[in-house]
PDB file of C-alpha atoms in Angstrom:
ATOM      1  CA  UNK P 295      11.638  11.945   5.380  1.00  0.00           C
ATOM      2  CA  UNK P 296      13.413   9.107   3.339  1.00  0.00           C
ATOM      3  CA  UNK P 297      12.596   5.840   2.197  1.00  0.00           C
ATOM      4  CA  UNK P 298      15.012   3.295   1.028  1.00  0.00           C
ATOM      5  CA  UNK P 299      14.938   0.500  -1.141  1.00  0.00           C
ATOM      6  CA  UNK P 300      13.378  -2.105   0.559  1.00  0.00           C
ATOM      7  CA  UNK P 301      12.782  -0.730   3.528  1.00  0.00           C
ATOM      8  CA  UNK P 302       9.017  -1.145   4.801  1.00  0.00           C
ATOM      9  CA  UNK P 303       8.170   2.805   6.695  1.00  0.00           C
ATOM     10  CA  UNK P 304       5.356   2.784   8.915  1.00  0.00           C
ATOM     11  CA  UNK P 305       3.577   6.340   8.748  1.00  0.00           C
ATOM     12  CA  UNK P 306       1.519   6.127  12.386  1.00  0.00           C
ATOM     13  CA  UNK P 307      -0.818   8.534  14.303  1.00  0.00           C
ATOM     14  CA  UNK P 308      -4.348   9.571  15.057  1.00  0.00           C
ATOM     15  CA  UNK P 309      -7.144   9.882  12.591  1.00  0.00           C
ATOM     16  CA  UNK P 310      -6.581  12.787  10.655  1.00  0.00           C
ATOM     17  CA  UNK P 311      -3.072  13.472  11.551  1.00  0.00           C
ATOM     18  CA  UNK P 312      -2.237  13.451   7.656  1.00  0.00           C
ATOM     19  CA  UNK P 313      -0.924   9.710   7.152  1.00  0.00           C
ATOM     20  CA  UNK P 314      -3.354   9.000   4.380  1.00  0.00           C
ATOM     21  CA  UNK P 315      -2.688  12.569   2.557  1.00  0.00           C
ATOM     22  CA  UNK P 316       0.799  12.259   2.501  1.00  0.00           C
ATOM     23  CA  UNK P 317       0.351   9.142   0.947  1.00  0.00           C
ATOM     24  CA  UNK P 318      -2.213  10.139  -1.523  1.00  0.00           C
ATOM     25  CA  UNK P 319      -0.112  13.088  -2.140  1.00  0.00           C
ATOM     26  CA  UNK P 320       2.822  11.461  -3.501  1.00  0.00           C
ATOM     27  CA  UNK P 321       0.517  10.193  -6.618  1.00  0.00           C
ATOM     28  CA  UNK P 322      -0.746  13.207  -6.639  1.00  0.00           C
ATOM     29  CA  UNK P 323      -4.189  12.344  -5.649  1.00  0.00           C
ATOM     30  CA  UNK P 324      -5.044  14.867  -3.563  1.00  0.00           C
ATOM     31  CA  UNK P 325      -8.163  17.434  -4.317  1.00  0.00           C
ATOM     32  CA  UNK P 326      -7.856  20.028  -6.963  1.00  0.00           C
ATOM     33  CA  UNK P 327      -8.151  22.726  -4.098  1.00  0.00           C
ATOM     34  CA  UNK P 328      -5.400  21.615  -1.812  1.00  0.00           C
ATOM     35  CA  UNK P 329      -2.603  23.748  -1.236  1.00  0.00           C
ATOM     36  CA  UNK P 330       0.941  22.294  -1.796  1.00  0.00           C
ATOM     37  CA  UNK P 331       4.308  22.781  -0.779  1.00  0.00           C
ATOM     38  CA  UNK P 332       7.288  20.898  -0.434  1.00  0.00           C
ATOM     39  CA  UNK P 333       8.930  18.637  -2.808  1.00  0.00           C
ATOM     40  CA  UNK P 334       8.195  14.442  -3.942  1.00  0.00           C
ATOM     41  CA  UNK P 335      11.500  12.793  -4.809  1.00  0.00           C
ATOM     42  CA  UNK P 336      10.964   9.646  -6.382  1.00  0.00           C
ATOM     43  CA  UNK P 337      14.545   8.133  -7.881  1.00  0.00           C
ATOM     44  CA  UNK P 338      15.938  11.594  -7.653  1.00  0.00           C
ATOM     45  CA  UNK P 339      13.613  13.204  -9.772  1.00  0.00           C
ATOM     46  CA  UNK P 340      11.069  15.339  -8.464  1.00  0.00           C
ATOM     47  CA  UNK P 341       7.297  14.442  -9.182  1.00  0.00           C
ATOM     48  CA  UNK P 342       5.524  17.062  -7.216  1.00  0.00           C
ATOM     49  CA  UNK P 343       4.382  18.709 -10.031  1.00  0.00           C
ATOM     50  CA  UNK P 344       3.692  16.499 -12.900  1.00  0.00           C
ATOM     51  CA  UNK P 345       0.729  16.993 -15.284  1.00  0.00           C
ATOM     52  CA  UNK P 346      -2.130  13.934 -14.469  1.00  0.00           C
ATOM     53  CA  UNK P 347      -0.292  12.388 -18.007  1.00  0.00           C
ATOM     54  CA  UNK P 348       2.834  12.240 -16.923  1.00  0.00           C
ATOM     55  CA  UNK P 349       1.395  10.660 -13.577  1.00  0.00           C
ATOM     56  CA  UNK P 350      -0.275   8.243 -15.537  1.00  0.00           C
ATOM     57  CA  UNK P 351       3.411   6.111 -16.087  1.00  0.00           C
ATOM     58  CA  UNK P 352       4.115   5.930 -12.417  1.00  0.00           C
ATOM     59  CA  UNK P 353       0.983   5.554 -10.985  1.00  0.00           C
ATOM     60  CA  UNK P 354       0.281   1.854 -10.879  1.00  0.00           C
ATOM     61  CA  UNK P 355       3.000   0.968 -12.435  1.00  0.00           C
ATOM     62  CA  UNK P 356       6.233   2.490 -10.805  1.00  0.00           C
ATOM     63  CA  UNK P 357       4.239   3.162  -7.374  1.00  0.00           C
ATOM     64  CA  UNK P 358       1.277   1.478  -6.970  1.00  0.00           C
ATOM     65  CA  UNK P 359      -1.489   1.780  -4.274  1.00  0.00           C
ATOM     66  CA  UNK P 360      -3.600  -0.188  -2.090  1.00  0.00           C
ATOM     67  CA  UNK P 361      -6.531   1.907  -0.863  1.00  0.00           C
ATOM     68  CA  UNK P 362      -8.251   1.548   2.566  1.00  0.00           C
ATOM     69  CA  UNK P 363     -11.742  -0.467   2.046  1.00  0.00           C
ATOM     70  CA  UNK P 364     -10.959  -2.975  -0.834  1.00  0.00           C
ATOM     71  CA  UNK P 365     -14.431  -3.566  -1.970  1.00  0.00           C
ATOM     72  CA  UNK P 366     -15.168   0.286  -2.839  1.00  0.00           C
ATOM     73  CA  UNK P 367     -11.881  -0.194  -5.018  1.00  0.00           C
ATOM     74  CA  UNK P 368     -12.764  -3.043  -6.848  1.00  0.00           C
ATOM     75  CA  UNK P 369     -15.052  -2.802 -10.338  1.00  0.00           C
ATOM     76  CA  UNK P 370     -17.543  -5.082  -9.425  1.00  0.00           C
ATOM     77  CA  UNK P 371     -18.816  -5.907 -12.800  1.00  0.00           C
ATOM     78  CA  UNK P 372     -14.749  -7.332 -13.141  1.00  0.00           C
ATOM     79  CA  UNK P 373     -13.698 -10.953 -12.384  1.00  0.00           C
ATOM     80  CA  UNK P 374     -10.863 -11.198  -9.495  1.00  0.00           C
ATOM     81  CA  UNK P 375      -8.734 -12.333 -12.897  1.00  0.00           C
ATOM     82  CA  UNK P 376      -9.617  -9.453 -15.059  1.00  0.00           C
ATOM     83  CA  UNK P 377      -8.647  -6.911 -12.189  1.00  0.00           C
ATOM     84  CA  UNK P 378      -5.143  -8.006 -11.754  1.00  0.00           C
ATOM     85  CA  UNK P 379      -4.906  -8.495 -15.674  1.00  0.00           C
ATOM     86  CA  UNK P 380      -5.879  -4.968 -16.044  1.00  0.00           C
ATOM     87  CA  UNK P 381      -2.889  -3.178 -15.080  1.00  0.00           C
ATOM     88  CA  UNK P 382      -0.374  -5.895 -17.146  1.00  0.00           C
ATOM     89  CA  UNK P 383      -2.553  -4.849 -20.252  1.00  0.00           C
ATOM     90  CA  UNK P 384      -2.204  -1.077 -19.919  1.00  0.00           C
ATOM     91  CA  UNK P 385       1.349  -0.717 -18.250  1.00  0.00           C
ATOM     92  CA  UNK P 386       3.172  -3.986 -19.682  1.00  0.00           C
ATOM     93  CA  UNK P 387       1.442  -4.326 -22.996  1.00  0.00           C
ATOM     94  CA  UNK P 388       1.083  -7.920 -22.567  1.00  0.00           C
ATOM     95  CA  UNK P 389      -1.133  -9.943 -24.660  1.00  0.00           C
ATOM     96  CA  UNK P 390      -4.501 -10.801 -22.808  1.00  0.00           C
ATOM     97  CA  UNK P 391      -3.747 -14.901 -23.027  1.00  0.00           C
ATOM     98  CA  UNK P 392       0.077 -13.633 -21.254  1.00  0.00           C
ATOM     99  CA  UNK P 393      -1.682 -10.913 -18.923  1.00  0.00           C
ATOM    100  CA  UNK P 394      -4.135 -13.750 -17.152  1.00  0.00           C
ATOM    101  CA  UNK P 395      -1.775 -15.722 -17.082  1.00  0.00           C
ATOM    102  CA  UNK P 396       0.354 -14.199 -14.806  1.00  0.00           C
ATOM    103  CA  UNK P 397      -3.041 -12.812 -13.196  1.00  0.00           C
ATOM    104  CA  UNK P 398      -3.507 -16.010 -12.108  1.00  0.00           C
ATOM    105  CA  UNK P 399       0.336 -16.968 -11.105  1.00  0.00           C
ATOM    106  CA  UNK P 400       0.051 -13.343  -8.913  1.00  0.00           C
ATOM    107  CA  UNK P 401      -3.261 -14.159  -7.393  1.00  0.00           C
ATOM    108  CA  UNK P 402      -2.226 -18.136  -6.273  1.00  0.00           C
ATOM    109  CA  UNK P 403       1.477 -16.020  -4.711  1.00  0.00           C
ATOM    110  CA  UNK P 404      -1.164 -13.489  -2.877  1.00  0.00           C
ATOM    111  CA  UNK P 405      -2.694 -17.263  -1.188  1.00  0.00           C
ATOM    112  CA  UNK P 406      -6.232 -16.631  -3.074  1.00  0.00           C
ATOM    113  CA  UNK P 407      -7.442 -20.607  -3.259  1.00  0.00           C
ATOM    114  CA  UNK P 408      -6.517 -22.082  -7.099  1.00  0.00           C
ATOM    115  CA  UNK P 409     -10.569 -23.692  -6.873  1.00  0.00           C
ATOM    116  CA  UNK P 410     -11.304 -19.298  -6.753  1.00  0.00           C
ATOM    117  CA  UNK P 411      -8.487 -18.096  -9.826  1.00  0.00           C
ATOM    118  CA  UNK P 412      -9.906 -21.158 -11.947  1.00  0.00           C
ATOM    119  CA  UNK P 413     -13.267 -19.545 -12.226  1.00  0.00           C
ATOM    120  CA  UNK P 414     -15.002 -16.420 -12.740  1.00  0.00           C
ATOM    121  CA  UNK P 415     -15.430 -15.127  -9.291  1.00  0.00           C
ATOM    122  CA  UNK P 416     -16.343 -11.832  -8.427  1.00  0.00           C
ATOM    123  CA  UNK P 417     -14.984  -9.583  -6.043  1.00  0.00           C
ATOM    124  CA  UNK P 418     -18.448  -9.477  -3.903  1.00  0.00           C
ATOM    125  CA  UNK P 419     -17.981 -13.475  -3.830  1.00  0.00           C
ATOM    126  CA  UNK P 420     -14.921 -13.397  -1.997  1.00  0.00           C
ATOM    127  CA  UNK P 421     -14.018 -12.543   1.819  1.00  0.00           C
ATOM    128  CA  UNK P 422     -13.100  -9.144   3.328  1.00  0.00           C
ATOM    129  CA  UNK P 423      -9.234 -10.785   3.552  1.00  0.00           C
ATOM    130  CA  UNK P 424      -9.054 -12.161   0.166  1.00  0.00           C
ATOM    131  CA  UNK P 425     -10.195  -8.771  -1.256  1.00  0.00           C
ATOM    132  CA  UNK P 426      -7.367  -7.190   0.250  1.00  0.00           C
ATOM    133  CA  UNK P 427      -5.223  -9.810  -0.831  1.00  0.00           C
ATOM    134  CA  UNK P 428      -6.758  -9.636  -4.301  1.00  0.00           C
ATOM    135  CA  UNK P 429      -5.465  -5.798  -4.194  1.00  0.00           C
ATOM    136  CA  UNK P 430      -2.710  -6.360  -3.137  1.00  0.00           C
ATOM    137  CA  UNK P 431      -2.120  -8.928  -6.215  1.00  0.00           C
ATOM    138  CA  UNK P 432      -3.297  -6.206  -8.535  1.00  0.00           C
ATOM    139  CA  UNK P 433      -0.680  -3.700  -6.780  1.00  0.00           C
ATOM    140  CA  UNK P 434       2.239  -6.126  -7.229  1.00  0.00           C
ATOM    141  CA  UNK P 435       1.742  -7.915 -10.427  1.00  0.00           C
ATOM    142  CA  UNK P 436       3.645  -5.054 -12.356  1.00  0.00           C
ATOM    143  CA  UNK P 437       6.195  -5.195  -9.999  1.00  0.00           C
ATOM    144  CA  UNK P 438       6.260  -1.852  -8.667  1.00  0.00           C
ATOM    145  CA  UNK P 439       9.256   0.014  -7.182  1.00  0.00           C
ATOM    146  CA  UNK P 440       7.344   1.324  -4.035  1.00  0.00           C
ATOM    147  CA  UNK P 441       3.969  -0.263  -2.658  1.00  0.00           C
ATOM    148  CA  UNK P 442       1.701   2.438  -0.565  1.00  0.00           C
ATOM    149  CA  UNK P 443      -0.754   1.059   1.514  1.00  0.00           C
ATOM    150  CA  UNK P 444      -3.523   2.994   2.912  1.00  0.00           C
ATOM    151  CA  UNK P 445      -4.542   1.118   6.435  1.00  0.00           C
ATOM    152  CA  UNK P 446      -4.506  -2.002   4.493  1.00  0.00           C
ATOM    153  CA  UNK P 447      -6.326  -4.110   7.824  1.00  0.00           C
ATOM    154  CA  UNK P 448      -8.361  -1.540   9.449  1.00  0.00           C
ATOM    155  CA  UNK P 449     -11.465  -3.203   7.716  1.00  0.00           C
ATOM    156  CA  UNK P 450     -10.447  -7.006   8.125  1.00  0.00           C
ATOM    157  CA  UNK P 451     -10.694  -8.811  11.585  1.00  0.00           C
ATOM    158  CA  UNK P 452      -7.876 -10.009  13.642  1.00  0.00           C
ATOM    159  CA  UNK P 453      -6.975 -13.154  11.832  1.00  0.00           C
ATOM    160  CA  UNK P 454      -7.301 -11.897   8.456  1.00  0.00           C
ATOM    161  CA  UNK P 455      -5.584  -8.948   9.541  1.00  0.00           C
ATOM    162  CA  UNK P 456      -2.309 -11.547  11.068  1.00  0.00           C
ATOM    163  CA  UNK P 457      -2.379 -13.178   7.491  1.00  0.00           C
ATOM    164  CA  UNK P 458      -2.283  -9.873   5.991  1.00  0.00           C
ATOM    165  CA  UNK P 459       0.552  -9.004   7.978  1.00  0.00           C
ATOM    166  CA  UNK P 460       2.525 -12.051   7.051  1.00  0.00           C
ATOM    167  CA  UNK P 461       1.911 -11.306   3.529  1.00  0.00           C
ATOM    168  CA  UNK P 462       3.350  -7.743   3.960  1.00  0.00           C
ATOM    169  CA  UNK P 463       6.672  -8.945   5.471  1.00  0.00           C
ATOM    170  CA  UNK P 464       7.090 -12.014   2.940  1.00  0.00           C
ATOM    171  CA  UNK P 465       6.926  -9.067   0.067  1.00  0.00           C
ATOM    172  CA  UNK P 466       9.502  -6.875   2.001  1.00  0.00           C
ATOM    173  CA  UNK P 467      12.280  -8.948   0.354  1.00  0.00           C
ATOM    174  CA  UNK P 468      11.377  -7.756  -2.766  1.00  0.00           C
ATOM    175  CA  UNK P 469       9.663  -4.430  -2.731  1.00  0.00           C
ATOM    176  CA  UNK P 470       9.507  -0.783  -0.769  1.00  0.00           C
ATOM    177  CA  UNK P 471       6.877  -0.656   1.313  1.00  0.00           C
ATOM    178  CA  UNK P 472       4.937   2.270   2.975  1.00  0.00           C
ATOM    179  CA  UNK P 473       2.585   1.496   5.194  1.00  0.00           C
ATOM    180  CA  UNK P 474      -0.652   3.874   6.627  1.00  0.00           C
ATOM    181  CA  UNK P 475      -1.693   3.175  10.089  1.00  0.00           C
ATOM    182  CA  UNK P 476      -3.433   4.240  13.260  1.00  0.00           C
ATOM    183  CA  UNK P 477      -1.871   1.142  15.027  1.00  0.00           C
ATOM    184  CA  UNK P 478       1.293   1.810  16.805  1.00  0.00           C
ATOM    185  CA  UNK P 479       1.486  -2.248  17.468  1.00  0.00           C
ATOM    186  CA  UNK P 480       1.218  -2.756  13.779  1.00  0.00           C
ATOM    187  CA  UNK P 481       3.697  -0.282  12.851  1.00  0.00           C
ATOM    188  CA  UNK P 482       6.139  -2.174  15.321  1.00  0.00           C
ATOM    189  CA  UNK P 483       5.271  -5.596  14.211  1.00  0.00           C
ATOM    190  CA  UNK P 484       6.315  -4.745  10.231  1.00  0.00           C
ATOM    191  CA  UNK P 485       8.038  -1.651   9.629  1.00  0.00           C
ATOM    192  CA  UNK P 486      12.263  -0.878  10.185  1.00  0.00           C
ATOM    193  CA  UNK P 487      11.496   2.534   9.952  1.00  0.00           C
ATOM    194  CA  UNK P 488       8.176   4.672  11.614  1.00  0.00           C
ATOM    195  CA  UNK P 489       7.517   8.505  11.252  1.00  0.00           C
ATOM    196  CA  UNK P 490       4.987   8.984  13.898  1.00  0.00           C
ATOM    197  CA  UNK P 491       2.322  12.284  12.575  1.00  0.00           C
ATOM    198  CA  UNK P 492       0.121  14.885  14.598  1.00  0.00           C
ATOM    199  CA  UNK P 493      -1.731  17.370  13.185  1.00  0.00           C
ATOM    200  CA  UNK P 494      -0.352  17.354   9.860  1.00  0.00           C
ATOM    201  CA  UNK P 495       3.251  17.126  10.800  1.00  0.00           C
ATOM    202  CA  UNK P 496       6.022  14.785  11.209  1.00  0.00           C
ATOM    203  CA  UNK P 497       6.701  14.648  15.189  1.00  0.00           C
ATOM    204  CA  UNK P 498       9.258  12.344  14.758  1.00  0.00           C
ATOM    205  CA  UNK P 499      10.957   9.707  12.797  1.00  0.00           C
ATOM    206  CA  UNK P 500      13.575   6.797  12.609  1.00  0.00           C
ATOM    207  CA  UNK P 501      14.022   3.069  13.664  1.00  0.00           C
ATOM    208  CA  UNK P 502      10.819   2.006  14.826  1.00  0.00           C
ATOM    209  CA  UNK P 503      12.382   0.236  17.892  1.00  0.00           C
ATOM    210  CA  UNK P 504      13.938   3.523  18.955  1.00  0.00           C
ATOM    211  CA  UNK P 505      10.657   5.450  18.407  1.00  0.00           C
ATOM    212  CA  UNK P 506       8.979   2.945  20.721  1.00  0.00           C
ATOM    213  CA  UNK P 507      11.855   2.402  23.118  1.00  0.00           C
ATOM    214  CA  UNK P 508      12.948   5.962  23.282  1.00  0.00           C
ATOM    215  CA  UNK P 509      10.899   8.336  22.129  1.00  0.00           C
ATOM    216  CA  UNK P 510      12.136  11.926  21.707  1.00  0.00           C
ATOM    217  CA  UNK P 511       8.964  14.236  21.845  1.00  0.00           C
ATOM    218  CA  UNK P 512       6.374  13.771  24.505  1.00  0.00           C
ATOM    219  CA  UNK P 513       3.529  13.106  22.040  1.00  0.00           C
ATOM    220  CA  UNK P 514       4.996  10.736  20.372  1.00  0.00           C
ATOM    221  CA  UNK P 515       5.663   8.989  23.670  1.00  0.00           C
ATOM    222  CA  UNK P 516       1.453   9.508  24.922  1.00  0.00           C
ATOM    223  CA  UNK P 517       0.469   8.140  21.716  1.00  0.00           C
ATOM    224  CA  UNK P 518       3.357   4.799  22.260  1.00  0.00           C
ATOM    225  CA  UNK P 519       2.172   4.452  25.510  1.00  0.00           C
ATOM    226  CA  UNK P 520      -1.719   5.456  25.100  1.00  0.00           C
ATOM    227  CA  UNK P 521      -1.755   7.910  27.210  1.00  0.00           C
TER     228      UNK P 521
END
């Protein structure tokens, strides 16, 4: 499977189908005991097998990732500020007056209220859809190549999860996007391309509209259609 720049891919199917691995394998965050195969491309250059270290300058930086419940990957002993800050200070060396700043200029862009960024707020004193919004602001204030998101709504309720979704499109024009879900309907409302998974394989893949309109293998056509 491909991605291209700017492209936002939709990786669909049932729980446990192996969305969330593959994701979590192309950081290489998957358990010590997993067995791998294959080959991660990223630019060209293969990253299957980089040490943690060499990891270290693409994770967060180059690809960043927004996990699936946003409170269990927040610090809460951090102020929403400090969290996007964080990654400018390690992976942009900026100065910590320069690194809040554009904390703040990231946060106000992610439509977290200006009354919240001008205070210390922590991450418990903030809604289910602004923590995922305040993630997401901590994913894209280095201005990564690639975003991955990890069922970035499954935890939010319908009209945080339609904000959310707005959000995700308005960032298409300027990053690659891969998105985790179980939701066929959200894979159709955001991605171009969707690569629909069972059992720990690709099924099928291409233009989403042609994997809903015209699906090629009968499972990915009971899972379209709910069957």
């Amino acid at each position: 499977m491909k991605v291209r720049k700017g492209e936002i891919v939709g990786l669909a199917g049932e729980s446990g189908s192996g969305k969330s691995m593959t994701a979590l394998a192309v950081l290489n965050l998957l358990p010590s005991t997993s067995k791998k195969s294959g080959r991660i491309l990223f630019k060209e250059q293969s990253i299957s097998h980089y040490s943690d270290a060499e990891m270290c300058s693409i994770r967060g930086d180059k690809i960043s990732l927004i996990f699936q419940e946003p409170l269990t990957a927040l610090n809460p002993l951090k102020t929403i500020k400090a969290q996007v800050a964080e990654p400018l200070l390690i992976h942009k060396k900026n100065t910590k007056r320069e690194a809040y700043e554009l904390a703040s200029e990231t946060l106000n862009r992610v439509g977290i209220p200006i009354k919240l960024i001008s205070r210390d707020i922590y991450p418990h004193e903030i809604s289910g859809g602004q923590q995922q919004r305040l993630c997401i602001a901590r994913a894209i204030a280095v201005r990564p190549d690639v975003i991955l998101m990890d069922e970035p709504c499954s935890a939010l309720d319908p009209i945080a999860t339609g904000r959310i979704e707005e959000l995700i499109t308005e960032l298409k024009a300027q990053y690659t996007i891969v998105i985790v879900t179980h939701s066929m309907q959200q894979a159709r409302r955001l991605s171009d391309k969707t690569a629909y998974f069972h059992l720990g394989s690709i099924v099928e893949h291409g233009p989403t509209e042609e994997i809903f309109e015209n699906p090629l293998d009968d499972r990915t056509a009971d899972y379209v259609l709910g069957r």
